[in-house]
């Protein structure tokens, strides 16, 4: 059994007000289109999957690494997209799964069940529908005596039809026979384009087996406007947080917290309100991320305390039992077990050894205007407050630095370095 997937993504997105194409906008740190691309690529029954796009977007798609593309030209509706697809690519699969680039599927089970039902029951045209409390904007499924008779687009709906809550998600399974019938779709008078949804009537006229399934998992929503993108963003955030909570992550205020789709957060991690976790973050068990902290592309070990108001930037690795306090920025640095950087500091391009204490207001001066240089700070060091450490530099194990120092030379182990102007007392 060969199933070919087609993701329609050639529309002009006129309702989405942005220079950037809507499918490249991110939802929880993942491009809109990638939700379906990843799901389809992982599906064991799908042998090939194509993205239908337009001439203007082809280079952007290629540049971003999408290779299986099929061009739609002219842009003449979802029906037009399928007509052109079959004239560009000879249909050699048994079934075609049609998805929309602007309508992400968040749950693999939705596809599994839909594909299984369509193939097991040898349905020629199967439409995935769902009930929505607010169906505005979607095509409505017209059911008579349990039989799907047609799909009517919002623009063509009568007042009565507008009350129908069963809508088209845009996801179809078509047999080879059915996809070939898309050639019979006529231009819609209202929308002045070819509507894939018109295939239902054509299929029934040709005595094909036409049916529909109802999605009972997470709602499937399409994005036509920025406002709808926001609704979807809330939905994807809620899915991510629910999944993390089911694995033992504690949120103080999930609605104020942003978590990227790829976050790996262990059980017994506490996330306070107003925390942002961007892409590629790992947080190990027992750690607390306090309010207003912002983490991206970094690793936080076990039992750490981060924040409030901490910023952990890309390439940072924070080992177990580390404390990072308020107004501390860490960039591309490794903080070994037990390190404390509790207040108002910047640690960049550095490594800080076991149990070292970095005093308030310490700055690693890693940038000389041309390149970034490294600070290597050993184990069990004590860096006094308001110290500037000018890189490249090495501070050996158990070194102490007096408060207010500007350190420009390597410090040997077991020594105290003081580099500040001596205090004078002048008679007044
Ligand atoms: C479409 C469906 C509607 C369904 C809704 C679900 C049709 C006619 N209508 O409406 O029944 O409820 O999706 O979200 O199918 N596209 C192309 N080529 C085109 C036109 C569109 O590839 O010529 C792509 C778009 O890029 C988009 C998708 O198809 O990813 C859907 O197009 P859109 O114009 O957003 O259709 P809707 O009005 O949302
Ligand atoms: Mg749409």
Tab-separated table of C-alpha atoms and ligand atoms in Angstrom:
chain	number	residue	atom	x	y	z
A	1	UNK	CA	0.000	0.000	0.000
A	2	UNK	CA	1.535	3.287	-1.101
A	3	UNK	CA	0.353	6.536	0.451
A	4	UNK	CA	1.577	9.857	-0.868
A	5	UNK	CA	1.094	12.947	1.292
A	6	UNK	CA	0.544	16.410	-0.137
A	7	UNK	CA	0.798	19.547	1.992
A	8	UNK	CA	-0.924	22.476	0.318
A	9	UNK	CA	1.023	25.623	0.927
A	10	UNK	CA	0.858	27.735	-2.198
A	11	UNK	CA	-1.830	30.200	-1.204
A	12	UNK	CA	-1.118	33.901	-1.208
A	13	UNK	CA	-1.955	34.317	2.505
A	14	UNK	CA	-3.607	37.641	1.804
A	15	UNK	CA	-5.390	37.577	5.179
A	16	UNK	CA	-2.099	37.115	7.047
A	17	UNK	CA	-0.534	40.561	7.378
A	18	UNK	CA	3.218	39.940	7.386
A	19	UNK	CA	6.119	40.027	4.930
A	20	UNK	CA	7.010	36.559	6.092
A	21	UNK	CA	4.911	33.685	4.701
A	22	UNK	CA	2.575	32.377	7.377
A	23	UNK	CA	3.843	28.783	7.212
A	24	UNK	CA	7.330	29.991	8.192
A	25	UNK	CA	6.030	31.762	11.290
A	26	UNK	CA	6.818	29.886	14.456
A	27	UNK	CA	4.449	28.265	16.893
A	28	UNK	CA	6.164	27.406	20.167
A	29	UNK	CA	9.527	27.707	18.423
A	30	UNK	CA	8.651	25.460	15.471
A	31	UNK	CA	7.734	26.581	11.967
A	32	UNK	CA	4.018	26.173	11.304
A	33	UNK	CA	4.644	23.926	8.309
A	34	UNK	CA	7.033	21.666	10.228
A	35	UNK	CA	4.289	20.292	12.446
A	36	UNK	CA	2.819	18.476	9.430
A	37	UNK	CA	6.141	17.862	7.635
A	38	UNK	CA	7.609	16.109	10.713
A	39	UNK	CA	4.467	14.118	11.397
A	40	UNK	CA	4.205	12.886	7.804
A	41	UNK	CA	7.905	12.081	7.528
A	42	UNK	CA	7.664	9.924	10.647
A	43	UNK	CA	4.555	8.052	9.493
A	44	UNK	CA	5.396	4.482	8.559
A	45	UNK	CA	2.707	4.142	5.865
A	46	UNK	CA	3.598	7.322	3.960
A	47	UNK	CA	6.086	6.641	1.200
A	48	UNK	CA	6.501	10.194	-0.125
A	49	UNK	CA	5.398	13.618	0.895
A	50	UNK	CA	5.311	16.813	-1.144
A	51	UNK	CA	4.797	20.448	-0.358
A	52	UNK	CA	2.800	22.352	-2.961
A	53	UNK	CA	4.105	25.898	-3.120
A	54	UNK	CA	4.126	28.891	-5.462
A	55	UNK	CA	6.854	30.345	-7.687
A	56	UNK	CA	7.593	33.184	-5.292
A	57	UNK	CA	8.268	30.902	-2.358
A	58	UNK	CA	10.274	28.175	-4.044
A	59	UNK	CA	13.697	29.638	-3.237
A	60	UNK	CA	12.787	30.217	0.380
A	61	UNK	CA	11.567	26.645	0.741
A	62	UNK	CA	14.735	25.297	-0.915
A	63	UNK	CA	16.949	27.541	1.190
A	64	UNK	CA	15.295	26.201	4.336
A	65	UNK	CA	15.998	22.628	3.218
A	66	UNK	CA	12.609	21.494	1.923
A	67	UNK	CA	13.282	19.497	-1.229
A	68	UNK	CA	10.131	17.619	-2.228
A	69	UNK	CA	8.331	20.562	-3.740
A	70	UNK	CA	5.657	20.792	-6.400
A	71	UNK	CA	4.912	24.170	-7.949
A	72	UNK	CA	1.408	25.531	-8.345
A	73	UNK	CA	1.101	28.185	-11.015
A	74	UNK	CA	-1.335	29.900	-11.291
A	75	UNK	CA	-2.655	30.036	-7.724
A	76	UNK	CA	-6.214	28.994	-8.361
A	77	UNK	CA	-7.518	27.357	-5.178
A	78	UNK	CA	-7.067	24.130	-3.246
A	79	UNK	CA	-8.780	22.210	-6.069
A	80	UNK	CA	-6.476	23.897	-8.588
A	81	UNK	CA	-3.497	22.883	-6.455
A	82	UNK	CA	-4.460	19.198	-6.656
A	83	UNK	CA	-5.276	19.388	-10.382
A	84	UNK	CA	-1.817	20.809	-11.036
A	85	UNK	CA	-0.152	18.332	-8.682
A	86	UNK	CA	-1.467	15.357	-10.632
A	87	UNK	CA	-0.499	16.851	-13.957
A	88	UNK	CA	3.039	17.549	-12.636
A	89	UNK	CA	3.488	14.263	-10.756
A	90	UNK	CA	2.105	11.088	-12.291
A	91	UNK	CA	-0.111	9.513	-9.607
A	92	UNK	CA	1.407	6.162	-8.689
A	93	UNK	CA	0.233	5.777	-5.089
A	94	UNK	CA	-2.867	3.940	-3.891
A	95	UNK	CA	-3.916	6.809	-1.618
A	96	UNK	CA	-3.237	10.521	-1.272
A	97	UNK	CA	-3.356	12.210	2.090
A	98	UNK	CA	-4.045	15.920	1.696
A	99	UNK	CA	-3.057	18.257	4.519
A	100	UNK	CA	-2.850	22.023	4.662
A	101	UNK	CA	0.363	23.859	5.487
A	102	UNK	CA	-1.567	26.370	7.585
A	103	UNK	CA	-3.421	23.736	9.602
A	104	UNK	CA	-1.027	21.852	11.895
A	105	UNK	CA	-1.906	18.466	13.342
A	106	UNK	CA	-0.600	18.245	16.897
A	107	UNK	CA	-1.420	14.633	17.626
A	108	UNK	CA	-0.107	11.650	15.643
A	109	UNK	CA	-3.105	9.522	16.687
A	110	UNK	CA	-5.376	11.770	14.604
A	111	UNK	CA	-3.560	10.766	11.426
A	112	UNK	CA	-3.084	7.133	12.422
A	113	UNK	CA	-6.823	6.625	12.968
A	114	UNK	CA	-7.844	8.582	9.892
A	115	UNK	CA	-5.467	6.701	7.587
A	116	UNK	CA	-6.377	3.336	9.097
A	117	UNK	CA	-10.120	3.904	8.696
A	118	UNK	CA	-9.757	5.173	5.102
A	119	UNK	CA	-7.636	2.250	3.923
A	120	UNK	CA	-9.352	-0.524	5.934
A	121	UNK	CA	-12.783	0.525	4.696
A	122	UNK	CA	-11.478	1.281	1.180
A	123	UNK	CA	-13.007	4.772	1.219
A	124	UNK	CA	-12.349	6.791	-1.955
A	125	UNK	CA	-12.900	10.205	-0.409
A	126	UNK	CA	-12.619	10.520	3.358
A	127	UNK	CA	-12.830	13.952	4.955
A	128	UNK	CA	-11.669	14.661	8.476
A	129	UNK	CA	-14.308	16.809	10.149
A	130	UNK	CA	-14.684	18.127	13.653
A	131	UNK	CA	-17.283	19.957	15.705
A	132	UNK	CA	-16.402	23.522	16.645
A	133	UNK	CA	-18.331	25.827	18.947
A	134	UNK	CA	-17.318	28.669	16.638
A	135	UNK	CA	-17.237	27.271	13.083
A	136	UNK	CA	-16.861	30.697	11.411
A	137	UNK	CA	-14.498	30.676	8.447
A	138	UNK	CA	-14.475	26.918	7.897
A	139	UNK	CA	-16.174	24.832	5.230
A	140	UNK	CA	-19.278	23.091	6.684
A	141	UNK	CA	-19.997	19.381	6.219
A	142	UNK	CA	-23.527	18.860	4.909
A	143	UNK	CA	-24.755	15.525	6.241
A	144	UNK	CA	-28.052	13.978	5.215
A	145	UNK	CA	-28.996	10.730	6.935
A	146	UNK	CA	-25.409	10.083	8.054
A	147	UNK	CA	-24.168	10.576	4.478
A	148	UNK	CA	-21.786	13.371	3.578
A	149	UNK	CA	-23.413	15.179	0.655
A	150	UNK	CA	-21.125	18.163	0.199
A	151	UNK	CA	-18.863	20.721	1.843
A	152	UNK	CA	-19.985	24.318	1.622
A	153	UNK	CA	-17.437	27.076	2.116
A	154	UNK	CA	-18.325	29.867	4.562
A	155	UNK	CA	-18.791	32.350	1.712
A	156	UNK	CA	-21.348	30.084	0.033
A	157	UNK	CA	-23.236	29.114	3.208
A	158	UNK	CA	-26.877	30.059	3.764
A	159	UNK	CA	-27.757	31.492	7.195
A	160	UNK	CA	-28.945	28.037	8.294
A	161	UNK	CA	-25.800	26.351	7.028
A	162	UNK	CA	-23.689	28.836	8.982
A	163	UNK	CA	-25.118	27.264	12.171
A	164	UNK	CA	-23.644	23.870	11.319
A	165	UNK	CA	-20.851	23.128	13.767
A	166	UNK	CA	-19.321	20.192	11.866
A	167	UNK	CA	-16.476	21.666	9.810
A	168	UNK	CA	-13.855	20.567	7.317
A	169	UNK	CA	-10.375	20.407	8.874
A	170	UNK	CA	-8.958	20.436	5.328
A	171	UNK	CA	-7.521	16.924	5.734
A	172	UNK	CA	-8.592	14.406	3.095
A	173	UNK	CA	-7.693	10.846	2.147
A	174	UNK	CA	-8.262	10.251	-1.551
A	175	UNK	CA	-7.926	7.038	-3.514
A	176	UNK	CA	-6.069	7.245	-6.829
A	177	UNK	CA	-9.447	7.143	-8.609
A	178	UNK	CA	-10.709	10.056	-6.515
A	179	UNK	CA	-7.672	12.311	-6.925
A	180	UNK	CA	-7.894	11.935	-10.700
A	181	UNK	CA	-11.473	13.248	-10.514
A	182	UNK	CA	-10.169	16.598	-9.287
A	183	UNK	CA	-9.843	17.360	-13.015
A	184	UNK	CA	-13.643	17.637	-13.053
A	185	UNK	CA	-13.744	20.432	-10.442
A	186	UNK	CA	-15.226	23.603	-11.918
A	187	UNK	CA	-14.357	27.149	-10.910
A	188	UNK	CA	-16.453	28.340	-7.950
A	189	UNK	CA	-18.470	31.405	-8.904
A	190	UNK	CA	-18.184	33.149	-5.543
A	191	UNK	CA	-14.525	32.460	-4.793
A	192	UNK	CA	-13.407	32.423	-8.439
A	193	UNK	CA	-11.131	29.479	-7.798
A	194	UNK	CA	-11.213	25.674	-7.828
A	195	UNK	CA	-12.274	24.303	-4.454
A	196	UNK	CA	-11.068	20.864	-3.428
A	197	UNK	CA	-14.180	20.598	-1.288
A	198	UNK	CA	-16.264	20.344	-4.497
A	199	UNK	CA	-14.766	16.884	-5.004
A	200	UNK	CA	-17.362	15.438	-2.603
A	201	UNK	CA	-20.278	16.058	-4.985
A	202	UNK	CA	-18.253	14.884	-7.989
A	203	UNK	CA	-17.262	11.688	-6.156
A	204	UNK	CA	-20.886	10.947	-5.212
A	205	UNK	CA	-21.999	11.484	-8.817
A	206	UNK	CA	-19.389	8.935	-9.918
A	207	UNK	CA	-20.538	6.460	-7.228
A	208	UNK	CA	-17.280	6.581	-5.311
A	209	UNK	CA	-17.266	5.623	-1.651
A	210	UNK	CA	-17.433	8.979	0.155
A	211	UNK	CA	-17.273	9.280	3.931
A	212	UNK	CA	-16.135	11.441	6.827
A	213	UNK	CA	-14.457	10.942	10.190
A	214	UNK	CA	-14.797	13.144	13.243
A	215	UNK	CA	-11.676	14.255	15.077
A	216	UNK	CA	-12.062	13.619	18.793
A	217	UNK	CA	-8.521	14.576	19.832
A	218	UNK	CA	-6.976	18.071	20.016
A	219	UNK	CA	-8.834	20.588	17.848
A	220	UNK	CA	-7.366	21.113	14.399
A	221	UNK	CA	-7.369	24.787	13.514
A	222	UNK	CA	-6.297	26.636	10.404
A	223	UNK	CA	-4.423	29.924	10.466
A	224	UNK	CA	-5.595	32.642	8.118
A	225	UNK	CA	-4.901	35.689	10.292
A	226	UNK	CA	-2.404	36.793	12.959
A	227	UNK	CA	-5.194	36.535	15.497
A	228	UNK	CA	-5.799	32.890	14.576
A	229	UNK	CA	-2.061	32.266	14.861
A	230	UNK	CA	-2.264	33.556	18.415
A	231	UNK	CA	-5.115	31.173	19.215
A	232	UNK	CA	-3.057	28.298	17.830
A	233	UNK	CA	-0.031	29.445	19.802
A	234	UNK	CA	-2.093	29.225	23.003
A	235	UNK	CA	-3.288	25.774	21.992
A	236	UNK	CA	0.222	24.494	21.287
A	237	UNK	CA	1.528	25.983	24.552
A	238	UNK	CA	-1.241	24.293	26.460
A	239	UNK	CA	-0.424	20.926	24.825
A	240	UNK	CA	3.305	21.307	25.649
A	241	UNK	CA	2.650	22.230	29.282
A	242	UNK	CA	0.064	19.495	29.820
A	243	UNK	CA	2.529	16.956	28.490
A	244	UNK	CA	5.305	18.278	30.776
A	245	UNK	CA	2.969	18.307	33.787
A	246	UNK	CA	2.047	14.695	33.095
A	247	UNK	CA	5.776	13.944	33.426
A	248	UNK	CA	6.100	15.757	36.768
A	249	UNK	CA	7.059	19.331	35.856
A	250	UNK	CA	5.473	21.920	38.161
A	251	UNK	CA	4.263	25.249	36.834
A	252	UNK	CA	3.352	28.089	39.134
A	253	UNK	CA	1.523	30.007	36.438
A	254	UNK	CA	1.487	28.128	33.111
A	255	UNK	CA	-0.392	30.860	31.267
A	256	UNK	CA	2.415	33.382	31.810
A	257	UNK	CA	5.172	30.971	30.851
A	258	UNK	CA	6.483	30.231	27.344
A	259	UNK	CA	7.990	26.812	26.680
A	260	UNK	CA	9.518	25.827	23.347
A	261	UNK	CA	8.236	22.655	21.675
A	262	UNK	CA	11.623	20.926	22.098
A	263	UNK	CA	12.248	21.617	25.807
A	264	UNK	CA	13.462	18.610	27.802
A	265	UNK	CA	12.420	19.229	31.373
A	266	UNK	CA	12.640	16.510	34.013
A	267	UNK	CA	10.249	15.697	36.833
A	268	UNK	CA	10.314	17.855	39.951
A	269	UNK	CA	11.505	20.916	38.102
A	270	UNK	CA	9.627	23.991	39.319
A	271	UNK	CA	8.924	26.783	36.890
A	272	UNK	CA	7.718	29.996	38.432
A	273	UNK	CA	5.565	32.595	36.689
A	274	UNK	CA	6.769	34.623	33.664
A	275	UNK	CA	9.586	32.303	32.642
A	276	UNK	CA	10.613	31.939	28.978
A	277	UNK	CA	12.214	28.696	27.807
A	278	UNK	CA	13.286	29.003	24.168
A	279	UNK	CA	14.681	26.340	21.829
A	280	UNK	CA	16.978	23.541	22.837
A	281	UNK	CA	16.872	23.741	26.616
A	282	UNK	CA	17.434	20.813	28.963
A	283	UNK	CA	16.608	21.142	32.673
A	284	UNK	CA	17.346	18.293	35.050
A	285	UNK	CA	15.253	17.240	38.040
A	286	UNK	CA	14.936	19.278	41.227
A	287	UNK	CA	15.888	22.608	39.674
A	288	UNK	CA	13.849	25.765	40.096
A	289	UNK	CA	13.597	28.431	37.432
A	290	UNK	CA	12.413	31.562	39.153
A	291	UNK	CA	10.263	34.311	37.697
A	292	UNK	CA	11.301	36.454	34.726
A	293	UNK	CA	14.188	34.215	33.710
A	294	UNK	CA	14.954	33.656	30.018
A	295	UNK	CA	16.753	30.495	28.904
A	296	UNK	CA	17.791	29.440	25.406
A	297	UNK	CA	19.964	26.672	23.962
A	298	UNK	CA	21.444	25.669	27.307
A	299	UNK	CA	21.608	22.867	29.804
A	300	UNK	CA	20.767	23.192	33.498
A	301	UNK	CA	21.759	20.326	35.804
A	302	UNK	CA	20.030	18.903	38.885
A	303	UNK	CA	18.950	20.958	41.898
A	304	UNK	CA	19.948	24.335	40.489
A	305	UNK	CA	18.357	27.649	41.377
A	306	UNK	CA	18.063	30.031	38.474
A	307	UNK	CA	16.765	33.580	38.761
A	308	UNK	CA	14.665	35.548	39.339
A	309	UNK	CA	15.621	37.721	36.332
A	310	UNK	CA	18.400	35.462	35.055
A	311	UNK	CA	19.363	35.154	31.407
A	312	UNK	CA	21.051	31.967	30.236
A	313	UNK	CA	22.220	32.360	26.668
A	314	UNK	CA	23.161	29.810	23.977
A	315	UNK	CA	25.988	27.383	24.538
A	316	UNK	CA	25.820	27.488	28.336
A	317	UNK	CA	26.076	24.408	30.456
A	318	UNK	CA	25.156	24.741	34.106
A	319	UNK	CA	26.053	21.697	36.184
A	320	UNK	CA	24.291	20.366	39.317
A	321	UNK	CA	23.661	22.498	42.418
A	322	UNK	CA	24.532	25.800	40.775
A	323	UNK	CA	22.947	29.052	41.933
A	324	UNK	CA	22.403	31.861	39.480
A	325	UNK	CA	20.674	34.853	41.004
A	326	UNK	CA	19.020	38.051	39.890
A	327	UNK	CA	20.313	40.108	36.957
A	328	UNK	CA	22.930	37.557	36.008
A	329	UNK	CA	23.712	36.809	32.357
A	330	UNK	CA	25.570	33.654	31.370
A	331	UNK	CA	26.713	33.183	27.766
A	332	UNK	CA	28.552	30.211	26.200
A	333	UNK	CA	30.020	29.230	29.545
A	334	UNK	CA	30.378	26.119	31.630
A	335	UNK	CA	29.608	26.458	35.334
A	336	UNK	CA	30.731	23.393	37.251
A	337	UNK	CA	28.930	21.835	40.234
A	338	UNK	CA	28.223	24.082	43.182
A	339	UNK	CA	29.118	27.399	41.510
A	340	UNK	CA	27.359	30.506	42.839
A	341	UNK	CA	26.808	33.636	40.782
A	342	UNK	CA	24.156	35.262	42.847
A	343	UNK	CA	23.934	38.891	41.784
A	344	UNK	CA	24.362	41.313	38.878
A	345	UNK	CA	27.093	39.566	36.892
A	346	UNK	CA	28.069	38.724	33.310
A	347	UNK	CA	29.899	35.479	32.625
A	348	UNK	CA	30.685	34.997	28.929
A	349	UNK	CA	32.953	32.536	27.064
A	350	UNK	CA	34.144	31.237	30.420
A	351	UNK	CA	34.521	28.128	32.463
A	352	UNK	CA	34.037	28.329	36.212
A	353	UNK	CA	35.319	25.481	38.390
A	354	UNK	CA	33.694	23.467	41.199
A	355	UNK	CA	32.189	25.432	44.112
A	356	UNK	CA	33.609	28.755	42.983
A	357	UNK	CA	31.816	31.830	44.273
A	358	UNK	CA	31.471	34.796	41.947
A	359	UNK	CA	30.761	37.994	43.873
A	360	UNK	CA	28.145	40.581	43.006
A	361	UNK	CA	28.849	42.711	39.970
A	362	UNK	CA	31.598	40.514	38.494
A	363	UNK	CA	32.122	40.988	34.770
A	364	UNK	CA	34.144	38.779	32.454
A	365	UNK	CA	35.505	41.208	29.846
A	366	UNK	CA	35.476	38.680	27.031
A	367	UNK	CA	35.336	41.000	24.009
A	368	UNK	CA	38.272	43.125	22.920
A	369	UNK	CA	36.396	44.754	20.089
A	370	UNK	CA	37.555	42.174	17.555
A	371	UNK	CA	37.232	38.735	19.038
A	372	UNK	CA	35.810	36.875	22.002
A	373	UNK	CA	38.349	35.620	24.540
A	374	UNK	CA	38.095	32.993	27.262
A	375	UNK	CA	38.229	33.234	31.051
A	376	UNK	CA	39.190	30.074	32.834
A	377	UNK	CA	38.387	30.203	36.519
A	378	UNK	CA	39.416	27.206	38.630
A	379	UNK	CA	37.803	25.231	41.455
A	380	UNK	CA	37.031	26.714	44.874
A	381	UNK	CA	37.902	30.271	43.867
A	382	UNK	CA	36.395	33.319	45.497
A	383	UNK	CA	35.983	36.329	43.247
A	384	UNK	CA	35.267	39.494	45.229
A	385	UNK	CA	32.446	41.831	44.277
A	386	UNK	CA	32.776	44.299	41.439
A	387	UNK	CA	35.677	42.481	39.802
A	388	UNK	CA	36.454	42.829	36.102
A	389	UNK	CA	38.233	39.790	34.698
A	390	UNK	CA	39.894	40.747	31.421
A	391	UNK	CA	40.147	37.785	29.029
A	392	UNK	CA	42.065	35.831	27.883
A	393	UNK	CA	42.988	34.820	31.396
A	394	UNK	CA	43.360	31.858	33.727
A	395	UNK	CA	42.618	31.992	37.426
A	396	UNK	CA	43.939	28.819	39.054
A	397	UNK	CA	42.249	26.716	41.767
A	398	UNK	CA	41.680	28.274	45.197
A	399	UNK	CA	42.600	31.776	44.072
A	400	UNK	CA	41.005	34.729	45.806
A	401	UNK	CA	40.368	38.113	44.219
A	402	UNK	CA	39.883	41.285	46.272
A	403	UNK	CA	36.705	43.261	45.655
A	404	UNK	CA	36.883	45.959	42.998
A	405	UNK	CA	39.883	44.431	41.203
A	406	UNK	CA	40.587	44.652	37.497
A	407	UNK	CA	42.347	41.373	36.796
A	408	UNK	CA	44.535	41.409	33.694
A	409	UNK	CA	47.144	38.738	34.564
A	410	UNK	CA	46.793	35.021	35.275
A	411	UNK	CA	46.467	34.262	38.998
A	412	UNK	CA	48.357	31.241	40.416
A	413	UNK	CA	46.589	28.843	42.788
A	414	UNK	CA	46.311	29.545	46.511
A	415	UNK	CA	46.967	33.274	46.118
A	416	UNK	CA	45.022	36.418	46.781
A	417	UNK	CA	45.090	38.938	43.931
A	418	UNK	CA	44.190	42.537	44.573
A	419	UNK	CA	44.312	44.996	41.728
A	420	UNK	CA	42.823	48.244	42.879
A	421	UNK	CA	44.008	51.689	43.791
A	422	UNK	CA	45.077	51.924	47.417
A	423	UNK	CA	42.775	53.946	49.618
A	424	UNK	CA	44.281	57.275	50.646
A	425	UNK	CA	43.134	59.538	53.413
A	426	UNK	CA	43.775	63.222	52.635
A	427	UNK	CA	43.354	65.808	55.370
A	428	UNK	CA	40.532	68.224	54.688
B	1	LIG	C1	-9.778	25.644	3.601
B	1	LIG	C2	-10.944	24.758	3.153
B	1	LIG	C3	-12.044	24.815	4.211
B	1	LIG	C4	-11.475	24.333	5.523
B	1	LIG	C5	-10.239	25.158	5.925
B	1	LIG	C6	-9.522	24.516	7.096
B	1	LIG	C7	-11.062	24.741	0.708
B	1	LIG	C8	-11.703	25.318	-0.493
B	1	LIG	N1	-11.459	25.229	1.878
B	1	LIG	O1	-10.270	26.984	3.696
B	1	LIG	O2	-13.124	23.985	3.833
B	1	LIG	O3	-12.460	24.408	6.529
B	1	LIG	O4	-9.269	25.188	4.840
B	1	LIG	O5	-8.483	25.358	7.549
B	1	LIG	O6	-10.246	23.845	0.568
B	1	LIG	N2	-3.570	26.704	-0.960
B	1	LIG	C9	-2.821	26.297	-2.042
B	1	LIG	N3	-3.168	26.763	-3.279
B	1	LIG	C10	-4.217	27.584	-3.485
B	1	LIG	C11	-4.992	27.981	-2.377
B	1	LIG	C12	-4.651	27.527	-1.133
B	1	LIG	O7	-1.861	25.542	-1.887
B	1	LIG	O8	-4.435	27.957	-4.637
B	1	LIG	C13	-3.159	26.267	0.384
B	1	LIG	C14	-2.911	27.451	1.321
B	1	LIG	O9	-1.554	27.862	1.274
B	1	LIG	C15	-3.297	26.892	2.682
B	1	LIG	C16	-4.323	25.830	2.332
B	1	LIG	O10	-4.200	25.524	0.961
B	1	LIG	O11	-2.192	26.298	3.344
B	1	LIG	C17	-5.756	26.287	2.621
B	1	LIG	O12	-6.018	27.468	1.867
B	1	LIG	P1	-6.826	28.680	2.480
B	1	LIG	O13	-6.975	29.720	1.442
B	1	LIG	O14	-6.247	29.049	3.772
B	1	LIG	O15	-8.257	27.972	2.690
B	1	LIG	P2	-9.308	28.270	3.808
B	1	LIG	O16	-10.111	29.449	3.410
B	1	LIG	O17	-8.669	28.293	5.141
B	2	LIG	MG1	-6.673	28.482	5.729
